[in-house]
Every structure is written in C-alpha cells, then in structure tokens.
Coordinates of C-alpha atoms and ligand atoms in Angstrom, one line a residue:
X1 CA -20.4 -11.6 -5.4
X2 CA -20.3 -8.7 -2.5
X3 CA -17.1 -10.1 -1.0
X4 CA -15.1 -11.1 -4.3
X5 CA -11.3 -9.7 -3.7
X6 CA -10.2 -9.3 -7.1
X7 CA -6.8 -9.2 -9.1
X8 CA -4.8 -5.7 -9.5
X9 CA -3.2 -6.1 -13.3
X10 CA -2.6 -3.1 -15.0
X11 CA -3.7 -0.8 -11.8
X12 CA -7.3 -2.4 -12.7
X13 CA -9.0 -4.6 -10.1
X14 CA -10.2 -7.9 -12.5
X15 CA -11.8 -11.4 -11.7
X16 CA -9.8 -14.7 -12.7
X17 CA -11.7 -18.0 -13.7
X18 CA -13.2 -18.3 -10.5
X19 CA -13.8 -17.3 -7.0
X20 CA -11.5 -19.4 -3.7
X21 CA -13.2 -19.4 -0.6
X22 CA -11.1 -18.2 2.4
X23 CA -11.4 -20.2 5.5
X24 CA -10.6 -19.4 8.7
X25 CA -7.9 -22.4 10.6
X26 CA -9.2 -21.4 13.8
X27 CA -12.7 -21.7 13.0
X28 CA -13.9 -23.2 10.0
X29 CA -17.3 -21.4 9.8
X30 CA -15.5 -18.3 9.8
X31 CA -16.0 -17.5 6.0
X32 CA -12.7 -14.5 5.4
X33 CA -14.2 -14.0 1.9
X34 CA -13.9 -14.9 -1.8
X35 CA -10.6 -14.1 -4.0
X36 CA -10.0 -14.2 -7.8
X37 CA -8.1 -17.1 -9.5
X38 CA -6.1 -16.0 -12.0
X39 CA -5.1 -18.2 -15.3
X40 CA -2.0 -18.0 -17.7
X41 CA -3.5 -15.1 -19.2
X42 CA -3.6 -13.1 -16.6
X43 CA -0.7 -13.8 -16.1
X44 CA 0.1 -12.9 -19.8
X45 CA -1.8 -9.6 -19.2
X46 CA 0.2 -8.8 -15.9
X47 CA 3.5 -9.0 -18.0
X48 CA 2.5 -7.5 -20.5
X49 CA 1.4 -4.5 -18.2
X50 CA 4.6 -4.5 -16.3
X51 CA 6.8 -4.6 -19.1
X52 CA 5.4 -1.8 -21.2
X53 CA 4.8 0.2 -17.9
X54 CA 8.6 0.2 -17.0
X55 CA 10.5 2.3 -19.0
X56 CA 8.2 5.3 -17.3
X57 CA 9.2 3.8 -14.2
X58 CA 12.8 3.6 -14.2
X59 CA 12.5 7.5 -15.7
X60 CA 11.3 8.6 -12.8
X61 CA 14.5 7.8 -10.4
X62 CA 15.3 6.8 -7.4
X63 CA 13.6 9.4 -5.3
X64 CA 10.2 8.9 -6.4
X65 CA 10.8 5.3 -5.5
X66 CA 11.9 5.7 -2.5
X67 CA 8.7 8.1 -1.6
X68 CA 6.5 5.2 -3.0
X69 CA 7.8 2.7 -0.4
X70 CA 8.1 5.4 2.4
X71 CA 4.3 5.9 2.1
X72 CA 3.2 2.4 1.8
X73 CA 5.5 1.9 5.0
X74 CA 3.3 4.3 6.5
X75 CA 0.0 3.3 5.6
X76 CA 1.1 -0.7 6.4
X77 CA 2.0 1.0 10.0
X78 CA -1.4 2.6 10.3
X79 CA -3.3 -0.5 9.1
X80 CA -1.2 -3.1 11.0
X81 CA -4.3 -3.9 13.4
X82 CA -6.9 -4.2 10.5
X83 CA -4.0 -6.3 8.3
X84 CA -2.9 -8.1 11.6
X85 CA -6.3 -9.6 12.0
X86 CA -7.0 -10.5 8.8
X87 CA -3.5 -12.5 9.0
X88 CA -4.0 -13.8 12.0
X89 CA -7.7 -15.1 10.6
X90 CA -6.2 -17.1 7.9
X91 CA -3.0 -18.1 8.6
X92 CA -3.7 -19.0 12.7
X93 CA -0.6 -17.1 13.9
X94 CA -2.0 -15.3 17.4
X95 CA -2.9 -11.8 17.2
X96 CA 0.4 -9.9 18.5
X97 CA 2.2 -12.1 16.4
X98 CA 0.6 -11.4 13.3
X99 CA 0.5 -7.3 14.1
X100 CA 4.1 -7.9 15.0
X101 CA 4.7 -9.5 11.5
X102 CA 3.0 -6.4 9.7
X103 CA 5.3 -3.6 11.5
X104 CA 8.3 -5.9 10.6
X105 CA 6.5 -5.7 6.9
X106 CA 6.2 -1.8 7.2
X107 CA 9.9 -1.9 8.6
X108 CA 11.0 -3.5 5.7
X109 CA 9.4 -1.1 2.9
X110 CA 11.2 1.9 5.1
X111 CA 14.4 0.2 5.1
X112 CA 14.7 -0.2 1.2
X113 CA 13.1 3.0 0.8
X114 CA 16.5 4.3 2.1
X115 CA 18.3 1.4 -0.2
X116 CA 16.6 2.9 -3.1
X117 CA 18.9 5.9 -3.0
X118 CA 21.8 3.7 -1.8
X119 CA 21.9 2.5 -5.2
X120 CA 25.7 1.3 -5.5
X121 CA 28.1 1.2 -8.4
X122 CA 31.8 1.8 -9.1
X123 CA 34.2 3.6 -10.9
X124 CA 37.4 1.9 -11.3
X125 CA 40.4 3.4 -13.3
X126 CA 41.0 1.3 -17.2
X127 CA 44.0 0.0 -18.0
X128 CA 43.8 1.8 -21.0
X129 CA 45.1 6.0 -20.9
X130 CA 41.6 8.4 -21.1
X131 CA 39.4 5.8 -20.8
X132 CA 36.9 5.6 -17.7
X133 CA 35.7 2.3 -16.8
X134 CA 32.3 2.4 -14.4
X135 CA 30.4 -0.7 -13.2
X136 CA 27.0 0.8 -12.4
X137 CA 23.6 -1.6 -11.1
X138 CA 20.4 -1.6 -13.2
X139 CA 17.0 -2.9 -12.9
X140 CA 16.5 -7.3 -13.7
X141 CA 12.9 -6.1 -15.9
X142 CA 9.8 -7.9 -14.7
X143 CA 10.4 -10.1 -11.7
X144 CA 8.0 -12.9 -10.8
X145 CA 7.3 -12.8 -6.7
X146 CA 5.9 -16.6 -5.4
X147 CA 5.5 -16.8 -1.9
X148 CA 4.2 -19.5 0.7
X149 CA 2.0 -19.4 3.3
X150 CA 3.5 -18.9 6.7
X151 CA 4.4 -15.2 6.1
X152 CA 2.2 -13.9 4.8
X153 CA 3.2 -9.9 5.5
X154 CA 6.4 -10.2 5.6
X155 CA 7.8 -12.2 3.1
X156 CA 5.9 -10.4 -0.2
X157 CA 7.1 -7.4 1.8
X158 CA 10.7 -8.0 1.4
X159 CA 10.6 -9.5 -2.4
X160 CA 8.2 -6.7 -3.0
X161 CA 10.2 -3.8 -1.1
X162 CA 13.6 -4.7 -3.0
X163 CA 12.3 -5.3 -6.3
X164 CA 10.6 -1.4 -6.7
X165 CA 13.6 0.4 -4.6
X166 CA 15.6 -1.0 -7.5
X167 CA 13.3 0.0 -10.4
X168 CA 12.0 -3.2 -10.8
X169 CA 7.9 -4.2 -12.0
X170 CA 6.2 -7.2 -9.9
X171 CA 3.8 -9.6 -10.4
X172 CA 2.6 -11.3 -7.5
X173 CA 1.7 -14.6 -6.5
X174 CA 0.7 -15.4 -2.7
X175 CA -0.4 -18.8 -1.2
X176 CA -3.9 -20.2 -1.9
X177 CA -4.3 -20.3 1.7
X178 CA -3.8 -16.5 2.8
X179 CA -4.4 -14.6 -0.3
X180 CA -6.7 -11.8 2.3
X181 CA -2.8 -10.4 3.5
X182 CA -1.5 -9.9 0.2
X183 CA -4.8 -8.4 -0.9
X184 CA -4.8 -5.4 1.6
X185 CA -0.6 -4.8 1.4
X186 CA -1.8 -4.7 -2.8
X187 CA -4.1 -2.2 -2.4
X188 CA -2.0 -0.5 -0.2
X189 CA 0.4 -0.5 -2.7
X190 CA -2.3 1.0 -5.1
X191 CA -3.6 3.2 -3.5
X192 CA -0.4 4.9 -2.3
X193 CA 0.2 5.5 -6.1
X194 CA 2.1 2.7 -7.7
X195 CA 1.8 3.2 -11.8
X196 CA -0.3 0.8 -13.3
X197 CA 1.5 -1.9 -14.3
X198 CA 4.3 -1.9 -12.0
X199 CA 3.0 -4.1 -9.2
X200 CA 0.8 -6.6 -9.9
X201 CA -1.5 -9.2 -7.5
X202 CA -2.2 -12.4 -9.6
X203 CA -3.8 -15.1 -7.0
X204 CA -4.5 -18.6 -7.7
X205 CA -3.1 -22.2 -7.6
X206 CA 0.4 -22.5 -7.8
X207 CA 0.3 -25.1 -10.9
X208 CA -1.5 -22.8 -13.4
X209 CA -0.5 -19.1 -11.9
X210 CA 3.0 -20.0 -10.5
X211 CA 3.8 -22.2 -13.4
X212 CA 2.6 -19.3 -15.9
X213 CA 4.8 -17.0 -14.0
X214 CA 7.9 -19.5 -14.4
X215 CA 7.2 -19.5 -18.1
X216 CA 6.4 -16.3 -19.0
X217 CA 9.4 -14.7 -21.4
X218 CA 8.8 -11.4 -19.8
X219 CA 9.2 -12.4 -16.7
X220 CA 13.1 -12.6 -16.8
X221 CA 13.4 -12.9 -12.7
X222 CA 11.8 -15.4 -10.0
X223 CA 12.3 -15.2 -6.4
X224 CA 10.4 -18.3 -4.6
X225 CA 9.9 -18.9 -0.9
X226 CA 8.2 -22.1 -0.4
X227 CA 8.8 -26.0 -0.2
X228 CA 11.8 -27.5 -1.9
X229 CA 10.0 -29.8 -4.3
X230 CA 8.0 -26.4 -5.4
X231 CA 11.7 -25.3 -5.6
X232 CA 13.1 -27.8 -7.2
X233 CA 10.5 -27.5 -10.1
X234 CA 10.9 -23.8 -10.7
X235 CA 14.2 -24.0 -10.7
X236 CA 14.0 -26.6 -13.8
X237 CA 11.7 -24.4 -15.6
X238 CA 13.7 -21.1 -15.2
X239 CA 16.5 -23.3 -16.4
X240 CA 15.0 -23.9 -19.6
X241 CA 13.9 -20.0 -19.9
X242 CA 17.4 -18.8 -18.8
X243 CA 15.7 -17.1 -16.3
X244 CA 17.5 -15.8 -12.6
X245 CA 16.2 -17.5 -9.6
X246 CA 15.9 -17.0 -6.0
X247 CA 15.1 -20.1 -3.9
X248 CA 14.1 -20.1 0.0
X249 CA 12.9 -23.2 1.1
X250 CA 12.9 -25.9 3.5
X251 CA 15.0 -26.3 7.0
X252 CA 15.1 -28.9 9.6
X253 CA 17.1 -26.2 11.6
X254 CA 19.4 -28.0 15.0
X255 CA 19.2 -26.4 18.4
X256 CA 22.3 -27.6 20.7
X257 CA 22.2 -27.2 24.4
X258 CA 25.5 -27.6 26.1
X259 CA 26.2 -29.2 29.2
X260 CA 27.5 -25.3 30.3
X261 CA 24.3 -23.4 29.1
X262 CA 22.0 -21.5 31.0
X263 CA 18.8 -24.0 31.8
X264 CA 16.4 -20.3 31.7
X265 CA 18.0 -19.2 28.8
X266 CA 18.2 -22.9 26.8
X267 CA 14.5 -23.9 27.3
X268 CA 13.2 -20.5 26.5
X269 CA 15.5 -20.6 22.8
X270 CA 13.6 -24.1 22.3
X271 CA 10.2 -23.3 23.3
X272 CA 10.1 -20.5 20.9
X273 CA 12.2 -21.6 18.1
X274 CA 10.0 -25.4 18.0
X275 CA 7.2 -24.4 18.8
X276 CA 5.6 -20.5 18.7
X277 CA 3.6 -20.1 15.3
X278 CA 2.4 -23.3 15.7
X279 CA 6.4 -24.4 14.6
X280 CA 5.5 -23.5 11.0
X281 CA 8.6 -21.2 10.6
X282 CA 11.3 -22.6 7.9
X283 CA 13.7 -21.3 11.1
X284 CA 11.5 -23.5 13.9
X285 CA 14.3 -25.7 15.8
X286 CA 12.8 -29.0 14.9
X287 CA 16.0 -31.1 16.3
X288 CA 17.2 -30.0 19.6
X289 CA 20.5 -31.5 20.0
X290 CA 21.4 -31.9 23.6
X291 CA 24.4 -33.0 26.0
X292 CA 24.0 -35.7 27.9
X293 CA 24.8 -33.8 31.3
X294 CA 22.0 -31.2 30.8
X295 CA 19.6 -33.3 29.2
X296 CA 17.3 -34.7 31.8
X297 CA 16.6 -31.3 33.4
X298 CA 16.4 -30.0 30.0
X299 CA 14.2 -32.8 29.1
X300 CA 12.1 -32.2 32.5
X301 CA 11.7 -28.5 31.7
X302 CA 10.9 -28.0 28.8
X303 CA 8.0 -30.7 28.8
X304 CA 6.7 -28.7 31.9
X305 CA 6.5 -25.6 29.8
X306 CA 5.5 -26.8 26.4
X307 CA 2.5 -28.8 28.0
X308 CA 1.5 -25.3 29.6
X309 CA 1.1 -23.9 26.5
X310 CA -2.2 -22.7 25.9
X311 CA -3.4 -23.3 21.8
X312 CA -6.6 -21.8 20.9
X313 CA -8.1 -19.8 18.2
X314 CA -5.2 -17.0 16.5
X315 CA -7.9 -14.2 17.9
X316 CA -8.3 -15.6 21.4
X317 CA -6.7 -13.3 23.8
X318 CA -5.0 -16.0 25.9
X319 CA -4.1 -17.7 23.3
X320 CA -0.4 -18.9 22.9
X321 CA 0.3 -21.3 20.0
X322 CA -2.9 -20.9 17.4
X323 CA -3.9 -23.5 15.1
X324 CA -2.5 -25.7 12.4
X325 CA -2.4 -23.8 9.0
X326 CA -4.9 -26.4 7.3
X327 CA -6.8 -29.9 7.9
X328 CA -3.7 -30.8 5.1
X329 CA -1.2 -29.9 7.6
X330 CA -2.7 -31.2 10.4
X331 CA -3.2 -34.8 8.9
X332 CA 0.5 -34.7 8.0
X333 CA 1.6 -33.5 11.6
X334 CA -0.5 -36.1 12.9
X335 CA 1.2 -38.8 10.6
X336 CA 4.9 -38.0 11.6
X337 CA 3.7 -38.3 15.5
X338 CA 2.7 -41.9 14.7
X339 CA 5.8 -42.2 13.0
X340 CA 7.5 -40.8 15.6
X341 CA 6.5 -43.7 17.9
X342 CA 7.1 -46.9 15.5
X343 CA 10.7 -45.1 15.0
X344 CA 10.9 -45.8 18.4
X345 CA 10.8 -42.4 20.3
X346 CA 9.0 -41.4 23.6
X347 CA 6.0 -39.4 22.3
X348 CA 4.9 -36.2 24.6
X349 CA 2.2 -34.4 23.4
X350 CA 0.6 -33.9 19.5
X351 CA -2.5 -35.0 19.8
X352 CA -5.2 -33.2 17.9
X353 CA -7.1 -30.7 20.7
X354 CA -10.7 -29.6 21.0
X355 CA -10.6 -26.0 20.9
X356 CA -13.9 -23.6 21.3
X357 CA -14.3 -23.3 17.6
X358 CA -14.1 -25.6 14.6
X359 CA -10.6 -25.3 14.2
X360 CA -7.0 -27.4 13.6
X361 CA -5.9 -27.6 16.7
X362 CA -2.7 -30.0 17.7
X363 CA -0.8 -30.0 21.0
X364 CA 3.0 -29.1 20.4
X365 CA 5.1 -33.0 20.6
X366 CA 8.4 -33.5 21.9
X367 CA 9.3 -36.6 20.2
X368 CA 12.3 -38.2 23.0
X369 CA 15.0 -40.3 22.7
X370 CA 15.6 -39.8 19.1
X371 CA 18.5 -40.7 16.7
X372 CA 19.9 -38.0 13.6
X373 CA 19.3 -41.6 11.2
X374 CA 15.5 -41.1 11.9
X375 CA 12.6 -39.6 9.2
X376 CA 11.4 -37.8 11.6
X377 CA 14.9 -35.6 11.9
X378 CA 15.5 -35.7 8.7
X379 CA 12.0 -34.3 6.9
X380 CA 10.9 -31.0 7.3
X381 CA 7.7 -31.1 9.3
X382 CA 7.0 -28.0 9.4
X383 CA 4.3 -28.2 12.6
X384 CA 4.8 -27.7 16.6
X385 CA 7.1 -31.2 16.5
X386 CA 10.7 -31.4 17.9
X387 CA 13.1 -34.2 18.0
X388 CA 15.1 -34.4 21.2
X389 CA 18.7 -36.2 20.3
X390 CA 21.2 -36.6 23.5
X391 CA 24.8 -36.7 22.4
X392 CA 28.3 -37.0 24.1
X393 CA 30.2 -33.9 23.6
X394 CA 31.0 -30.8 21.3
X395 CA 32.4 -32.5 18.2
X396 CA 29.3 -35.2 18.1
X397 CA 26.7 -31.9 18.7
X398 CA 28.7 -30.3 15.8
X399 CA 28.5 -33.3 13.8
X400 CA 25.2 -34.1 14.1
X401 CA 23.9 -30.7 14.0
X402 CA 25.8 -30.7 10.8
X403 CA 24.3 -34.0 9.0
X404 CA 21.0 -32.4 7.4
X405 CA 20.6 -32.3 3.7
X406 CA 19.5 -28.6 4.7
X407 CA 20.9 -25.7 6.3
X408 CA 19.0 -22.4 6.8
X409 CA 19.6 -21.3 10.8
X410 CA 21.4 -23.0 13.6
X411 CA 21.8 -22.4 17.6
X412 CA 24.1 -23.2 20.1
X413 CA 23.0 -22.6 24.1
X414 CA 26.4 -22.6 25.7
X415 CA 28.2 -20.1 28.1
X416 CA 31.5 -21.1 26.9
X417 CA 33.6 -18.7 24.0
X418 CA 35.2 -21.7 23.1
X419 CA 32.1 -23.8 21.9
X420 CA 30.0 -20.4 20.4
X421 CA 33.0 -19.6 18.5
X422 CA 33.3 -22.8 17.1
X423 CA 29.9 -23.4 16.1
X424 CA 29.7 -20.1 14.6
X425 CA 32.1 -21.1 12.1
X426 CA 32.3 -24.4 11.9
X427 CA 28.0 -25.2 11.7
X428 CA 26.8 -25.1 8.1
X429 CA 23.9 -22.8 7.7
X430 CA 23.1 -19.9 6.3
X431 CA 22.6 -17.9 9.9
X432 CA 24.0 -19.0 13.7
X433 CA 22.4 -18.1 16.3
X434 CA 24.2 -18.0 20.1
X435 CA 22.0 -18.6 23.0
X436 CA 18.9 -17.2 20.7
X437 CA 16.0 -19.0 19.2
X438 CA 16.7 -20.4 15.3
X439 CA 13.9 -18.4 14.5
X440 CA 13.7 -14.4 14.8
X441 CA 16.2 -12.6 12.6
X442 CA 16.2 -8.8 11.9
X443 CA 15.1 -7.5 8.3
X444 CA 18.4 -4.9 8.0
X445 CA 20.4 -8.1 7.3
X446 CA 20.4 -10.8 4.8
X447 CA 18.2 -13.8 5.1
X448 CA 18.9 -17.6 3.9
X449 CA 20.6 -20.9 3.9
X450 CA 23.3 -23.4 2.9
X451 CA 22.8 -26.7 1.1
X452 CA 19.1 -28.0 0.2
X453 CA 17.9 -24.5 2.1
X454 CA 18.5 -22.1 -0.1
X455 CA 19.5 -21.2 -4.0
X456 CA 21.1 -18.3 -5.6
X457 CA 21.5 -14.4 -4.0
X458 CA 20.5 -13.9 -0.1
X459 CA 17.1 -12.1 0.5
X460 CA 17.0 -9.4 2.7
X461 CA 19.3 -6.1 3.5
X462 CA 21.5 -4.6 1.4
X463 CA 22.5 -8.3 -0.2
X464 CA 19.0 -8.4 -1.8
X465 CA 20.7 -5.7 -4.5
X466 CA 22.3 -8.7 -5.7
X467 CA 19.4 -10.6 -7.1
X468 CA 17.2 -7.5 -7.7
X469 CA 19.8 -5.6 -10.1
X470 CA 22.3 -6.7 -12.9
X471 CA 26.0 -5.1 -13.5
X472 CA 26.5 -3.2 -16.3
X473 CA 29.9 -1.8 -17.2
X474 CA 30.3 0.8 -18.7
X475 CA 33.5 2.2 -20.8
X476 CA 33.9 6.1 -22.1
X477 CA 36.6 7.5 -24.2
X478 CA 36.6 11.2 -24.1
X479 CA 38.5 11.4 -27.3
Ligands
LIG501 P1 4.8 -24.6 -1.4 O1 6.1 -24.9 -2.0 O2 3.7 -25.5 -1.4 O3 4.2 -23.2 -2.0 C1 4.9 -22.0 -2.1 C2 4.4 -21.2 -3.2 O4 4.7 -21.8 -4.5 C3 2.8 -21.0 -3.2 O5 2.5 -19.7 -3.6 C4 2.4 -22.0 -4.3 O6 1.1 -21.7 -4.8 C5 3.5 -21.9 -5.3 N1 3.6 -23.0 -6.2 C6 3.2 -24.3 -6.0 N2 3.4 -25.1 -7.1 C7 4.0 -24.3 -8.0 C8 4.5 -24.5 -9.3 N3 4.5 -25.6 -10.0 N4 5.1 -23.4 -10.0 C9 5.2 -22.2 -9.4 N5 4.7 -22.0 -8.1 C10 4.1 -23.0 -7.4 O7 5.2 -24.1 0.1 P2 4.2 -23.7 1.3 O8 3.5 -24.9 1.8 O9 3.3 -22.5 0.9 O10 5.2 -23.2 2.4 C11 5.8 -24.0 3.3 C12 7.3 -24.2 2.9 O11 7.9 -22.9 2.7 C13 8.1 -24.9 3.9 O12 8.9 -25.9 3.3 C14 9.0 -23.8 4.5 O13 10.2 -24.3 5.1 C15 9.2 -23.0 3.4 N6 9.6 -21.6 3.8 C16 10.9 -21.2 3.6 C17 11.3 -20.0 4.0 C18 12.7 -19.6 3.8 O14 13.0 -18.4 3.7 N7 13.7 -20.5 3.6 C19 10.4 -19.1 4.6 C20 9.1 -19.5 4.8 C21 8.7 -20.8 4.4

C-alpha cells in the first residue's frame, strides 16, 4: 500500500501484522494514512536490536550523543510546520498549538543535548587510608518508551531525549490514535544518524505491543504516560520482571479563586487550564474551586467567555478549541454531562456541535453548583468539562483542593502572600501554580505528581537522570 508508514527496528523500516487506518477527529473523511502494527516479535526483534547495538553506543561518549540530539533538535525546528499539521490532523489540537508543541519538542532534544555532557557523578573521600571511593551514573540498558495520545511531540520527545543523552537504546510505543507524530520525529531521528538499533518505533495496540514491551527481559526500563488503570497494569507486570518504572498518569487538577484575586487574571487561568486543547491535558483544571465572595462574577465571566469560544476543525484558522480526540471520547464526555445533571449540577454548555466537517465536536461545559463528594469531581474526564465548587474560606479551598485521590498540578488565583504561600506548601501535588493556568509548565524543570498521579522518578530536567541512569560505586586501591 502507497501510504503504509512502517516500523523502524534495527534502522530498517518493516511492516507489522497489519495496516491501522489514521483518521482525522476533525474530519472523518480525512484519511492521514496507514501505519504498521507491530506483534510481540517485533517487539522481540527491536530488543534484540537495541541490546546488541549498545555496547557501540555507550563507546562512542557523551559528545557524539549530544551532537545526535542537537541535530534532531534542528531538523524537529525546521519541520515543525509539516509535523505541526500532521499533529494537529490527528490529535485535533489547533494549528499554533500543535507547531507550538513541536518547538517545545525540539526544545527539549536541545536541552538534554547539553545534559548529555552534564553527566554527574561524585567522588567522595573512603573511610579507608588510599582508597578512592567514586559514585559515577551509567546507562539503565534498553528502556521501553509507552506514550498516550494527547502529546503526541512532546512527550516521546522528553522520554526519548533523556534516554539517548544518557546512553540509553529505545523502543517506542505511541498511541493507536496519533501514530503519524511519532512517525516523522522517528525518521527524524533516523535520518539524522541514530545507529541501528538504538531507537526503535514499534506501533500498535497497547495489549499486544505495550504488553510485549512490559514483558520483554531485555527491556529492563519502562517509562509510561497514559491512564492509571494502563498504569496500574504495567506496573504489576514490571513488578514481576523486576523491572524500573516510570508512571504519569491521571489528574483531576483544582483551580482556587480567592475572594482577593484578580477577576482578568482568574478567568483567563480557568479558561485555559479547563478548557484549551479541547481540556484533554492530564494538567486541565477540571475543578475550579471558588470563594463564595468572587463567585458569582467569576461564575458570570467565565460562562461569557467559554460560550464565546469558537470549536471547529484543528486546521481551521479561527479555530479556538478543536475537536474531541475520538467518537470514544466524545461518547464518554457526553456521558459525564448527563451525569453531571442527575448529580444535580447546573449544566452550561457540552453539547455535541455541528462543525463544517465530519468531525467530534463538543461545546466546553461548566458543570455549576457542584460538591467535592460528586463523580463528576472525582473522575478524570479528561474533555473540555469543569466542575465549579463555591466554598467559605482558605482552609475549606485547601481542603477541598486537597481531597483527590490524584495530585499532578494545582493553582491558586489570589493577590494575597499569605494564601499563595500557603498553598504552595501546604497543596499536595506534584507542581503549584500561582495565579497561572494548571496546565503550561516549562521543559528545563521536572514534570509530575503526588498520590494516584504519578509513580517513581520525575520526568523532565535534570531530575529525569534519575530514572534514565543507575549508580554505580566505584572503589580503587592504588596499592
Ligand atoms: P492509555 O492508558 O489508554 O494509553 C496510554 C498508552 O498505553 C498507549 O500507548 C496505549 O497503547 C498503551 N497501553 C494500553 N494498554 C497497555 C498495556 N496493557 N500494556 C502496555 N501499554 C498499554 O491513555 P491515553 O488514553 O492514551 O491517554 C490519556 C491519559 O493519559 C489520561 O488519563 C491522562 O491524564 C494521561 N496523561 C498523563 C500525563 C502525565 O504526565 N501525568 C500526560 C498526558 C496524559
């Protein structure tokens, strides 16, 4: 088939069992193209590859590493309209969001280009007279890269940039839904003279190429972004194989908006932490936490602007909010909004909307008068759906903002020290945000959560060495 996007294992572009068709959520009869899915055994073939193909790697040092990433940096920059569109085709995030995601890839592959020759160790003196005692980082092996959906640039680019700064090999596994992103980064990454072996693109279903990837005894390393059942899963299996495990996952992140905050400054935090990327963001504010004395102008605001939001197809250029990621999605959007009512709430918005083209299209929902106890605060949705919940004071904000089974990013609107300090240390999540958006972090710094949110070493910055390299110490006796 002309427009079969194939697997890269062993620096060799190969077909899985069969072909996936690519669809585009804007517009269904947008046909993006075909890709390969992989089985165990290619799988088996790609660890194979990238085991054999590392002790070559790791001889080369850290300079030739940190050329590789500069390059593909460059070429990601270069590319970012071509790879822009194709993301913004499959995955429905509007157009200068999805070039914006690329550069942010591309910034990331520079950045760890400089960590590769950061590389950090220690020498400490022994206890013992002529002996020297160093502590010096080395490569995991073979690490196992499974990422979801809603990045699909960024978030292979910072497993993918940490793991080969630090002499690492990859194999691959992107969504089923945007497999075109991780496509062109791979040949990128190719092209720009990876070794064979060293980074490898398996696509496919997550329940025969993720779960082979779990398995595999040469994989020895899995970093997961992705849903916390899919977490929960792969962190039982890796259990079993002893293997090291990076989880990412879910967030049902609080917004609170103080009696004191700026209105300007609060509603624009909430509109674009609920609800820009179509609110399918593990970091979207989905429960905006408000004081009582604020909340009716909030309230009054914010339903002005998030009505006057303009959803339409990811390429359209007066398009705000793009489409739902899949008909899947949608339905289960759709489903909470019911829920949403018999729970009691004041429903605005989140009706599915007829755009110009065949495509998932929901009006963002403010779901009002809501309670913490409720489903719909509780579950991740993970669409353009927030909960508004009016409370008394600071400690009952705190509190509720606080009562989550997860805790990835949390943000206070407030013009007072008193209540950002507090809520800086007192919220539990794994990043705080003062009169920002939950969602929109910088890539120089780590990444991640508390509680259900998150498991094992942060992502991102110079705290991704943790989970990319192990300690070895090492002792020398002159004689
Ligand atoms: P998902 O869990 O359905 O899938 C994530 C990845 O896991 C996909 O590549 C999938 O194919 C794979 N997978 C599925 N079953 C598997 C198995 N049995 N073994 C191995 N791999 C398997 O998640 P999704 O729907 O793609 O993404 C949405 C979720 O991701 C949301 O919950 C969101 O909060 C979360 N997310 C978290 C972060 C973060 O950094 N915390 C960032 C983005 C998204």
């Amino acid at each position: 088939m002309q427009d079969a996007h194939l697997n890269l294992i062993d620096g060799m572009w190969l077909p899985g069992d069969h072909l996936i068709q690519n669809r585009n959520p804007s517009d269904q009869s947008d046909l993006i193209g075909h890709y390969a899915a992989g089985t165990a055994s290619d799988v088996d073939r790609a660890a194979q590859a990238a085991s054999a193909a590392l002790p070559d790697w790791q001889a080369k040092g850290p300079l030739a590493r940190a050329e590789l990433l500069d390059r593909i940096a460059r070429r990601i920059d270069e590319e970012a309209a071509v790879i822009g569109r194709m993301l913004a085709r499959e995955e429905g995030k509007i157009l200068p969001e999805a070039i914006a995601e690329v550069r942010r890839a591309a910034q990331v592959f520079r950045f760890f280009a400089g960590e590769a020759l950061r590389l950090p160790g220690e020498a400490i003196a022994s206890v013992r007279p002529g002996v020297d005692v160093e502590v010096m980082r080395e490569a995991v092996g073979v690490v196992g890269l499974i990422t979801p959906w809603n990045f699909p640039a960024a978030i292979p680019a910072w497993k993918i940039a940490p793991a080969l700064a630090y002499g690492n090999a990859v194999v691959l596994k992107p969504a089923e839904l945007v497999p075109g992103t991780a496509h062109l980064l791979a040949r990128i990454i190719h092209e720009e003279g990876c070794p064979p072996g060293i980074f490898n693109l398996v696509m496919g279903p997550g329940s025969v190429v993720g779960q082979a990837m779990v398995e595999h005894p040469l994989i020895v390393a899995i970093s997961f972004t992705g849903s916390v059942p899919t977490g929960r899963a792969i962190a039982r299996a890796a259990a079993l194989g002893m293997k090291r495990v990076q989880l990412e996952m879910g967030g049902k992140n609080p917004m609170v908006v103080m009696d004191d905050a700026d209105l300007d400054t609060a509603v624009a935090a909430c509109l674009n932490g609920a609800f820009f990327s179509t609110g399918q963001r593990c970091t979207a504010s989905s429960r905006l936490i408000v004081q009582s004395g604020i909340h009716d102008a909030f309230v009054e605001r914010l339903t002005k602007e998030m009505l006057a939001l303009r959803v339409g197809p990811a390429l359209a250029e007066d398009s705000q909010i793009g489409p739902v990621v899949s008909v899947a999605q949608l339905q289960v959007n759709l489903d909470y909004v019911a829920l949403a009512r018999t729970e009691g709430c004041e429903v605005i918005g989140g009706e599915r909307l007829n755009g110009p083209t065949d495509g998932f299209f929901q009006r963002p929902a403010l779901f009002l008068n809501a309670s913490n106890r409720m489903r719909i605060s509780r579950e991740e949705i993970f669409g353009p759906c927030a909960a508004v919940i009016r409370v008394g004071d600071f400690d009952e904000a705190l509190e509720v903002a606080n009562d989550s089974e997860f805790g990835l990013s949390a943000g206070i609107c407030t013009n007072s020290l008193t209540y950002a300090r507090a809520f800086r240390h007192r919220v539990r999540a794994g990043m705080v945000m003062v009169n920002l958006p939950t969602a929109g972090v910088d890539f120089h710094v780590p990444f991640g959560g508390t509680k259900g949110s998150s498991f094992g070493p942060r992502e991102q910055g110079r705290h991704a060495v943790e989970f990319y390299t192990t300690v070895k110490t090492a002792y020398c006796f002159a004689g």
